[in-house]
Short mmCIF file of C-alpha atoms in Angstrom, two decimals:
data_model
loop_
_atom_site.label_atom_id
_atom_site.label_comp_id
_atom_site.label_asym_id
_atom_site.label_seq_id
_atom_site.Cartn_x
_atom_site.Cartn_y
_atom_site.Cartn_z
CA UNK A 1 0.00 0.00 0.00
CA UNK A 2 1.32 3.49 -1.37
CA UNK A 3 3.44 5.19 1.91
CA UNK A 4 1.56 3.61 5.02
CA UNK A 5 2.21 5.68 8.25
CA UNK A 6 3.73 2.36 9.43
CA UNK A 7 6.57 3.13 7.14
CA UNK A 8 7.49 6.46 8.40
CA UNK A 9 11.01 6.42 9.85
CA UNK A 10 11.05 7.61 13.86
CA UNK A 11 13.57 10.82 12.81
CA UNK A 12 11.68 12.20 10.08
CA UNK A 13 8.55 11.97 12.30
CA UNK A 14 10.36 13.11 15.42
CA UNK A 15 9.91 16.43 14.07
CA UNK A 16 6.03 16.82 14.14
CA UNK A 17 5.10 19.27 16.45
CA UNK A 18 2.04 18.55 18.91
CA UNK A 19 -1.16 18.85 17.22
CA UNK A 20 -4.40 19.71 19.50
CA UNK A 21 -7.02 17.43 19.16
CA UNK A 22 -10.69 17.21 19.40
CA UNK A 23 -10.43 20.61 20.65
CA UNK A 24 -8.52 19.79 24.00
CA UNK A 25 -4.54 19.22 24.10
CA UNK A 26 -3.36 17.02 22.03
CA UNK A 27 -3.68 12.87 23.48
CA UNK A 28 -0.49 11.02 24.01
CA UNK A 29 -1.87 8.37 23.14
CA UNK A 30 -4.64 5.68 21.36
CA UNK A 31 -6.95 3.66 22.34
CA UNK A 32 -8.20 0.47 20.63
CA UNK A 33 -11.40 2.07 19.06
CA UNK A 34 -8.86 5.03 18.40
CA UNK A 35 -6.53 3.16 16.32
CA UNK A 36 -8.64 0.91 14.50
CA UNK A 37 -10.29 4.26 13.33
CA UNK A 38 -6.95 5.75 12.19
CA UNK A 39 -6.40 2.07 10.35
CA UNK A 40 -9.65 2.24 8.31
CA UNK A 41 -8.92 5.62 7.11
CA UNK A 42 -5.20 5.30 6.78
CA UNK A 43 -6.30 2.26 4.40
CA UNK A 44 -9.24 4.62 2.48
CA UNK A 45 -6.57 7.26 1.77
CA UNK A 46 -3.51 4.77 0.17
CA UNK A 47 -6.58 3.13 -2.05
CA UNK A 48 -7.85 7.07 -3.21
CA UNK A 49 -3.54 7.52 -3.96
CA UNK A 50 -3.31 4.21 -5.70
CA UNK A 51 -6.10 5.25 -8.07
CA UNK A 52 -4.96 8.54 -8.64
CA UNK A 53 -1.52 7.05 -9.38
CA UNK A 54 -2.79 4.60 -11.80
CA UNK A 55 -5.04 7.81 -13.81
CA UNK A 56 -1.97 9.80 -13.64
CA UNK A 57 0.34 7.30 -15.26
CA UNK A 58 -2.22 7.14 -18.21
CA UNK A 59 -0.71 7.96 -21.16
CA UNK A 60 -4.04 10.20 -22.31
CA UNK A 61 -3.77 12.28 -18.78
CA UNK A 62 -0.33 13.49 -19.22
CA UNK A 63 -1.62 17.05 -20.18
CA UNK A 64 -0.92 19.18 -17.50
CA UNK A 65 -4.50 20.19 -16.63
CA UNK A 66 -5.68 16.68 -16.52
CA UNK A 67 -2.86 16.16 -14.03
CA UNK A 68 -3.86 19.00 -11.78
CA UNK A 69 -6.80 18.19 -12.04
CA UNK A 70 -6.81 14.64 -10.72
CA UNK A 71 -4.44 16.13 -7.91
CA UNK A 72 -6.57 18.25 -6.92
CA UNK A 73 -9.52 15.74 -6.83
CA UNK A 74 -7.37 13.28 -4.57
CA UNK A 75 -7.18 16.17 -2.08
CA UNK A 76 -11.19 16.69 -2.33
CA UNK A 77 -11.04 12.34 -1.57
CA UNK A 78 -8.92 12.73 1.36
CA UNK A 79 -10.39 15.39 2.56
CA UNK A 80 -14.29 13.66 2.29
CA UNK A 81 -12.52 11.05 3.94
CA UNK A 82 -11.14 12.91 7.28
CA UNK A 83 -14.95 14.52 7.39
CA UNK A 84 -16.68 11.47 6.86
CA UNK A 85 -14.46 9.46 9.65
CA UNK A 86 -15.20 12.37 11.78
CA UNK A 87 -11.16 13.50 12.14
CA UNK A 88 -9.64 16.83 11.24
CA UNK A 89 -6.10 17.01 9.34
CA UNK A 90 -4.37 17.80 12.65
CA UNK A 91 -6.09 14.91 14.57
CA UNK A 92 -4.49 13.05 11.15
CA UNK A 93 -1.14 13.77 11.77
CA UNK A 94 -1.01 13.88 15.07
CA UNK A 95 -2.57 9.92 15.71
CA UNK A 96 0.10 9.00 12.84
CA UNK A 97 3.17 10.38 14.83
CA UNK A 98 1.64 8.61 18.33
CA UNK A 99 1.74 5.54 16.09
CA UNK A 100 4.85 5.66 14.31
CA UNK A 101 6.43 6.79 17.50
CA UNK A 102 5.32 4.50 19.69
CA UNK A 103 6.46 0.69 19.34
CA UNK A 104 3.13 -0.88 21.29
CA UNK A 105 0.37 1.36 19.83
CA UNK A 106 1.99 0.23 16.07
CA UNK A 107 1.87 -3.12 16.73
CA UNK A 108 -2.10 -2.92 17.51
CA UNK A 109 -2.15 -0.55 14.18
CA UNK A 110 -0.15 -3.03 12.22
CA UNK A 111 -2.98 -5.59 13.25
CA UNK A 112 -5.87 -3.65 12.04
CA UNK A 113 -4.10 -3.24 8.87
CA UNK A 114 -3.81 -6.89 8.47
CA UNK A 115 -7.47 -7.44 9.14
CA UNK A 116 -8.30 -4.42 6.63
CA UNK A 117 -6.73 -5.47 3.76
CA UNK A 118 -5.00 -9.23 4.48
CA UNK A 119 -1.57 -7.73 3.37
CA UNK A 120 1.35 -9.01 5.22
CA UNK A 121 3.45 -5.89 7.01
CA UNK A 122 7.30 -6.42 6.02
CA UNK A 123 7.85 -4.01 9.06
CA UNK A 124 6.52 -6.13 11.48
CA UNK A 125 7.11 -9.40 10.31
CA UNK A 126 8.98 -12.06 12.62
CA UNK A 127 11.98 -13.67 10.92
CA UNK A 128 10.13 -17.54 10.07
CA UNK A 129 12.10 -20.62 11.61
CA UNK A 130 15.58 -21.79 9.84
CA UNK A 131 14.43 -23.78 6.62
CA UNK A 132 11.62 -21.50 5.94
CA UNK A 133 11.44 -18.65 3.43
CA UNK A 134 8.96 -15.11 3.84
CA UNK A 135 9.67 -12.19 3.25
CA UNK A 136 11.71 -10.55 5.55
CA UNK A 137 12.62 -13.89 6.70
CA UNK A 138 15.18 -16.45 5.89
CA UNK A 139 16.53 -19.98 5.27
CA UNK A 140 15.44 -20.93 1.82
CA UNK A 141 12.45 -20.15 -0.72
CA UNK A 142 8.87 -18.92 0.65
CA UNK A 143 6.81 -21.66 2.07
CA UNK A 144 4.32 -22.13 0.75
CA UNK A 145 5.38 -19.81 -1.78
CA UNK A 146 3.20 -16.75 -3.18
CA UNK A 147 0.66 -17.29 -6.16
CA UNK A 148 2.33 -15.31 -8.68
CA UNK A 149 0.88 -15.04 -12.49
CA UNK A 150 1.53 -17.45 -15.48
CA UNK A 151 4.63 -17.48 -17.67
CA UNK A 152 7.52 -15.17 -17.95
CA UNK A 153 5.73 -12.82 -15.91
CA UNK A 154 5.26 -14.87 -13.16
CA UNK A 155 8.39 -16.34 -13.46
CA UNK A 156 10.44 -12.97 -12.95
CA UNK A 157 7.55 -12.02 -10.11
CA UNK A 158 8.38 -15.09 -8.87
CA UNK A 159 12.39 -14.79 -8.01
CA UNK A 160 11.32 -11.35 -6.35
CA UNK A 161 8.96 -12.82 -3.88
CA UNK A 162 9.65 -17.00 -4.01
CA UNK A 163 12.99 -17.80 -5.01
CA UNK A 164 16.09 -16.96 -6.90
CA UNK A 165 18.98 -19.59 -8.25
CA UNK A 166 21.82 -17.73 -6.57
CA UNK A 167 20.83 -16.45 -3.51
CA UNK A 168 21.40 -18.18 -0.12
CA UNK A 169 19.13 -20.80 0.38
CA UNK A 170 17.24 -20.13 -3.12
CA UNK A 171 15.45 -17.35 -0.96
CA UNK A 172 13.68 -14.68 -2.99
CA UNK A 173 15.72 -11.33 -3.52
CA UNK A 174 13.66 -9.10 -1.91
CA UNK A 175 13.34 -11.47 1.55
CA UNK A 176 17.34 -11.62 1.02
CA UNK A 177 16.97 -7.58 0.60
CA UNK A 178 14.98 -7.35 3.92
CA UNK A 179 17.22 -9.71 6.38
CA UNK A 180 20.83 -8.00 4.97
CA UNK A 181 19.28 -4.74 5.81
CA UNK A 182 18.12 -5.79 9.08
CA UNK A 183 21.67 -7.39 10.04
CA UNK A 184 23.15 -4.10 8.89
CA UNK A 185 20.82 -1.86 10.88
CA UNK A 186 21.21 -4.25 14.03
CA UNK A 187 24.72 -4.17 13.94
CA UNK A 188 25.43 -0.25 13.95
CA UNK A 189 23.33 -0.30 16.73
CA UNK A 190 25.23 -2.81 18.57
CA UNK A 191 28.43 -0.64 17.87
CA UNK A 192 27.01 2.04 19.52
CA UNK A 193 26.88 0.45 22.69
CA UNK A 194 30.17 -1.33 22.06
CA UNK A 195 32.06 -0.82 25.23
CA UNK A 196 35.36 0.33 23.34
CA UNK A 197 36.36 1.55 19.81
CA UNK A 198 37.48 -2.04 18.83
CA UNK A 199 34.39 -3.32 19.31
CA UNK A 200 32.57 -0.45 17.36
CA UNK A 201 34.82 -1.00 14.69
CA UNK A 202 33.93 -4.36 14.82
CA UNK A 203 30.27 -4.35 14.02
CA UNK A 204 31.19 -1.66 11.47
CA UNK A 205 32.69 -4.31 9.44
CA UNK A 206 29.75 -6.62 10.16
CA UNK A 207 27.16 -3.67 8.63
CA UNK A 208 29.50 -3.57 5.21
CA UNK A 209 29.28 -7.61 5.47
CA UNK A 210 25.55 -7.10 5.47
CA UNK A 211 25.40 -4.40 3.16
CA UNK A 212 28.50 -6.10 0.32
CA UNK A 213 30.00 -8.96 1.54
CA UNK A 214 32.97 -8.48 -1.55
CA UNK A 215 34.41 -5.90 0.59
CA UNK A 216 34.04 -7.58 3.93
CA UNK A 217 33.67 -11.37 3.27
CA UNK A 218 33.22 -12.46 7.06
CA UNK A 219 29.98 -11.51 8.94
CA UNK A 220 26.74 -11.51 10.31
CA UNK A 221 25.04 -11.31 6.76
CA UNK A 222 23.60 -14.14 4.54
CA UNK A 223 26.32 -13.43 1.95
CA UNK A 224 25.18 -11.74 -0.70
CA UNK A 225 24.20 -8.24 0.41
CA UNK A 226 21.65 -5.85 0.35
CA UNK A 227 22.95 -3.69 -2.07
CA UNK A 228 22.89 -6.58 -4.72
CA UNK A 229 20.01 -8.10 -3.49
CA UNK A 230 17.75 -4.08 -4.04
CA UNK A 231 19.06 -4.32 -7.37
CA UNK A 232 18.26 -7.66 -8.45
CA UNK A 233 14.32 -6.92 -7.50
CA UNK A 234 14.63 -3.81 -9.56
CA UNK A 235 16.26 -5.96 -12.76
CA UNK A 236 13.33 -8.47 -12.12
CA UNK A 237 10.52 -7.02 -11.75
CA UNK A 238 11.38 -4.63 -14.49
CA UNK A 239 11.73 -7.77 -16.85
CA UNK A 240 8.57 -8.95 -15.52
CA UNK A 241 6.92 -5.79 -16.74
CA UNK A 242 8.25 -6.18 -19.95
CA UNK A 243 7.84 -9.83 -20.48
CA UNK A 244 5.08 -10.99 -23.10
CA UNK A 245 1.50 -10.60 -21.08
CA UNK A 246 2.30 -8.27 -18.85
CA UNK A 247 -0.76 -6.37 -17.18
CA UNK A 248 -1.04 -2.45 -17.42
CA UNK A 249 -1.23 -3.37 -13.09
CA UNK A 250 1.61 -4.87 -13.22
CA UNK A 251 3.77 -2.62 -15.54
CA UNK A 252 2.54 0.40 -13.52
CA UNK A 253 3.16 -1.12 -9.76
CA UNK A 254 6.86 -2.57 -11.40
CA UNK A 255 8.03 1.08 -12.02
CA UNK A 256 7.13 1.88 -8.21
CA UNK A 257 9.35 -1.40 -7.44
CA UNK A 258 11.71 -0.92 -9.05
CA UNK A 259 12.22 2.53 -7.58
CA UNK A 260 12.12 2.01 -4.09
CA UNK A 261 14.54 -0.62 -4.51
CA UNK A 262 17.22 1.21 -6.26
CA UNK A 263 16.46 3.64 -3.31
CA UNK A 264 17.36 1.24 -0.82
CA UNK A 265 20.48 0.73 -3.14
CA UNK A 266 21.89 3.67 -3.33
CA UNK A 267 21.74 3.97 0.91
CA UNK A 268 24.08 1.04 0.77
CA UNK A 269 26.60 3.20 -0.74
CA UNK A 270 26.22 6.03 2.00
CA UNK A 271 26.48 3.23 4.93
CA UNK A 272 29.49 1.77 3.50
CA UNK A 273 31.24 4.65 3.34
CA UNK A 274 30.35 5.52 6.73
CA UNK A 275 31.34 2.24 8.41
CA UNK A 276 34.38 2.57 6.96
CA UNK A 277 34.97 5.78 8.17
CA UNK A 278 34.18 4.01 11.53
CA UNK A 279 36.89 1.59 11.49
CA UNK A 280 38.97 4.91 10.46
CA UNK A 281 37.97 6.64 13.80
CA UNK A 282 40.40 7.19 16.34
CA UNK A 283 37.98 8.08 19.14
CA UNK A 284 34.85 6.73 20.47
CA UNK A 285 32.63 9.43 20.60
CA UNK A 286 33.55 9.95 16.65
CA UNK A 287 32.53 6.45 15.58
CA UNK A 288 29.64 6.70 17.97
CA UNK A 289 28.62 9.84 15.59
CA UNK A 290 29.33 7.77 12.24
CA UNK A 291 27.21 4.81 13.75
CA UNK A 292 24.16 7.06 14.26
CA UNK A 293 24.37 8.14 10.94
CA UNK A 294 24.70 4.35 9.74
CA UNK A 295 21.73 3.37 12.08
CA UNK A 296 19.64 6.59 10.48
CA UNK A 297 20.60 5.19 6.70
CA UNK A 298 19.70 1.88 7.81
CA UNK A 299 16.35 2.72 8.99
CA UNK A 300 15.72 4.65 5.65
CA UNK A 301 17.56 2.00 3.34
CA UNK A 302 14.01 0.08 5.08
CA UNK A 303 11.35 2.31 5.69
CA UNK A 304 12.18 4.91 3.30
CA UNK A 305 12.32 8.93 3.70
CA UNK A 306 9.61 10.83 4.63
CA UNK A 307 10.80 13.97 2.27
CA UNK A 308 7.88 16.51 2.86
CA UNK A 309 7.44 15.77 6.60
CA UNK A 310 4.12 14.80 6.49
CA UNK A 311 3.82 11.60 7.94
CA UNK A 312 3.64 9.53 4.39
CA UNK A 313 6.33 7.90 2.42
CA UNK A 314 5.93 7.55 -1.54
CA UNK A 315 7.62 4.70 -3.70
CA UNK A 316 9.74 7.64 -5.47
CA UNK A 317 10.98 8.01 -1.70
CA UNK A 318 10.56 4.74 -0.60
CA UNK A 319 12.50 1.76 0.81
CA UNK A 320 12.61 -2.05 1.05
CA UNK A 321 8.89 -1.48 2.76
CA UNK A 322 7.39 0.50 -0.03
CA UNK A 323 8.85 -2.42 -2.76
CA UNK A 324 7.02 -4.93 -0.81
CA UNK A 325 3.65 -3.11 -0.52
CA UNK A 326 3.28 -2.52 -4.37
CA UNK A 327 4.23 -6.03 -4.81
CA UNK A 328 1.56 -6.83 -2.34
CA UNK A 329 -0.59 -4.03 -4.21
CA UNK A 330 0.23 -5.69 -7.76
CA UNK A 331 -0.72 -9.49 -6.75
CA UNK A 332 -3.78 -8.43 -5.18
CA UNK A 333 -4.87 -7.37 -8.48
CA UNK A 334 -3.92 -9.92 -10.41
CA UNK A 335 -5.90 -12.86 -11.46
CA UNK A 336 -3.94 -15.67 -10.17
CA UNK A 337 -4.44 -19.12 -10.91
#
C-alpha cells in the first residue's frame, strides 16, 4: 500500500510538532477504538492515492491540466474522507506520529491493517524458523510460496517474492533484501553500545558484510548483500513488466518497485562509506557519531524517507517497505491461478 504511516522512519517523524485534538490538548496516546479508526482511514486514503496514481500514469492524462486536475480531486477524496471518519487534518497527523512513535500502539495498528486489507506488514514481520522462506525472513524459498501469475511474468515475479537460483538458500531477492538490511541496521546499533572503539569497529565491518559482503567477506550477513540483493528486484521485476503478457497493473506497480529498490540501493553506498569511516575513527565518541548516521541510513535503506514531513512515504521516496507493498498491491490485483 502506497506510503503507510507504518513506514514512516522515527527521525523524520520526530519532528512533528504537537497537534491539538478534538479541541482539548493534544492525546499522548490511542486507544483500541482510536486506532482501528486511524487504520480504516489510513487504508481509504492509500486506495484514493493508488487510483490517482494509476489515472496519472495514463498515457491520455499526461496534459498538465488533466494532471492538476486529478491532484486536486485526490485532495477533495482525502479530505471527504477525514470529514466522513469524523477526524480533522491535525487529529491526522497527530494519531500517525503517536503511532509511528510509539512501538506498542503500532503493533495494535499493524494488526488492524492486516485485518483491513490481508496484506502481510514487512515491518513487522517475525523472521520464520531456519528452513523456511517469507519475506523478511530467511533460510530458503517462501513456504508455501506466493501465487504469482503465469509465464515469464510470473516467473520474474516469482524470483522477487519465491525464489532466486543464486541467492542463499534459493530465498527470494527481496526477503534476502529485507534480512541484509536488518543485520546491517542491528549491527550499527550494537556498535554504539560497544564498550570500546574495537568493538565499534567491529560491528562496522559486520554492517558492510551485510550491506557487500565483496568488501568484507566475514559476517553476520547471509552473503550476498543488500545492495545486490535491491538491485536484483529492480532488474526483475522490471523484466517482468516487460515480459510478453504483462498487465497495465503490473507494468505500472513494477516502475514503483523498481524505484524504491534502487532507493534502498543507493543507501548502501552512503552506509558503506560511513562504516568505513568508523573503522577509520580514532575516538569513540567519533565512531559513535558515524554509527548514528549508519543506524539513520539503515532505517531509511528500510522504511524509506519521509521527504515533505508529512507523515507519508511515496515509492519515489521509498524503501525495502514500499517495494514490498506494491508487490503486495500488484498481486492483489492480479488474477492468479
Amino acid at each position: 500500500m502506497r506510503g503507510r504511516l507504518f513506514c514512516t522512519t522515527l527521525f523524520a517523524l520526530a519532528t512533528v510538532a504537537p497537534i491539538a485534538a478534538r479541541g482539548q490538548a493534544a492525546a499522548t496516546t490511542l486507544d483500541k477504538d482510536q486506532i482501528a479508526l486511524l487504520a480504516k482511514v489510513s487504508v481509504a486514503i492509500d486506495v484514493a492515492h493508488d487510483s490517482t496514481d494509476l489515472q496519472l500514469a495514463m498515457v491520455g492524462n499526461k496534459k498538465p491540466e488533466v494532471q492538476e486536475a486529478l491532484k486536486a480531486k485526490l485532495r477533495a477524496q482525502v479530505a471527504d474522507i477525514l470529514t466522513k471518519n469524523g477526524l480533522t487534518e491535525a487529529q491526522y497527523k497527530h494519531e500517525t506520529f503517536l503511532v509511528s512513535t510509539d512501538t506498542g500502539l503500532r503493533k495494535t495498528f499493524d494488526g488492524q491493517i492486516v485485518q483491513l486489507t490481508g496484506a502481510p506488514l514487512p515491518g513487522g514481520y517475525t523472521p520464520p524458523p531456519a528452513g523456511r522462506g517469507g519475506r523478511g525472513g530467511g533460510g530458503g524459498p517462501t513456504t508455501p510460496p506466493i501465487k504469482v501469475p503465469a509465464g515469464a511474468v510470473g516467473t520474474h515475479i516469482g524470483h522477487v517474492v519465491n525464489s532466486f537460483a543464486d541467492t542463499p538458500g534459493m530465498m527470494g531477492l527481496l526477503p534476502v533484501a529485507f534480512s541484509e538490511a536488518r543485520t546491517a541496521q542491528q549491527h550499527a546499533t550494537l556498535g554504539m553500545k560497544a564498550a570500546n572503539l574495537d568493538g565499534m569497529k567491529l560491528h562496522a565491518g559486520h554492517v558492510i558484510n551485510a550491506m557487500d559482503p565483496t568488501i568484507v567477506t566475514a559476517g553476520p550477513g547471509l552473503g550476498y548483500g543488500m545492495k545486490k540483493a535491491a538491485l536484483g528486484v529492480a532488474t526483475h521485476i522490471e523484466l517482468a513488466a516487460k515480459a510478453p503478457g504483462a498487465s497495465a497493473n503490473v507494468i505500472l506497480h513494477a516502475g514503483h518497485i523498481a524505484m524504491a529498490s534502487r532507493n534502498a540501493a543507493e543507501k548502501a553506498d552512503s552506509i558503506i562509506a560511513l562504516a568505513k569511516e568508523v573503522q577509520a575513527a580514532t575516538t569513540m565518541q567519533d565512531a559513535a557519531k558515524l554509527l548514528s548516521q549508519v543506524v539513520s541510513l539503515c532505517d531509511q535503506a528500510i522504511a524509506g524517507v519521509d521527504s515533505k514531513g508529512d507523515g507519508r512515504v511515496t515509492w519515489q521516496t521509498g524503501g525495502l517497505q514500499q517495494a514490498q507493498e506494491h508487490v503486495d498491491l500488484m498481486l492483489a490485483a492480479e488474477k492468479l491461478p
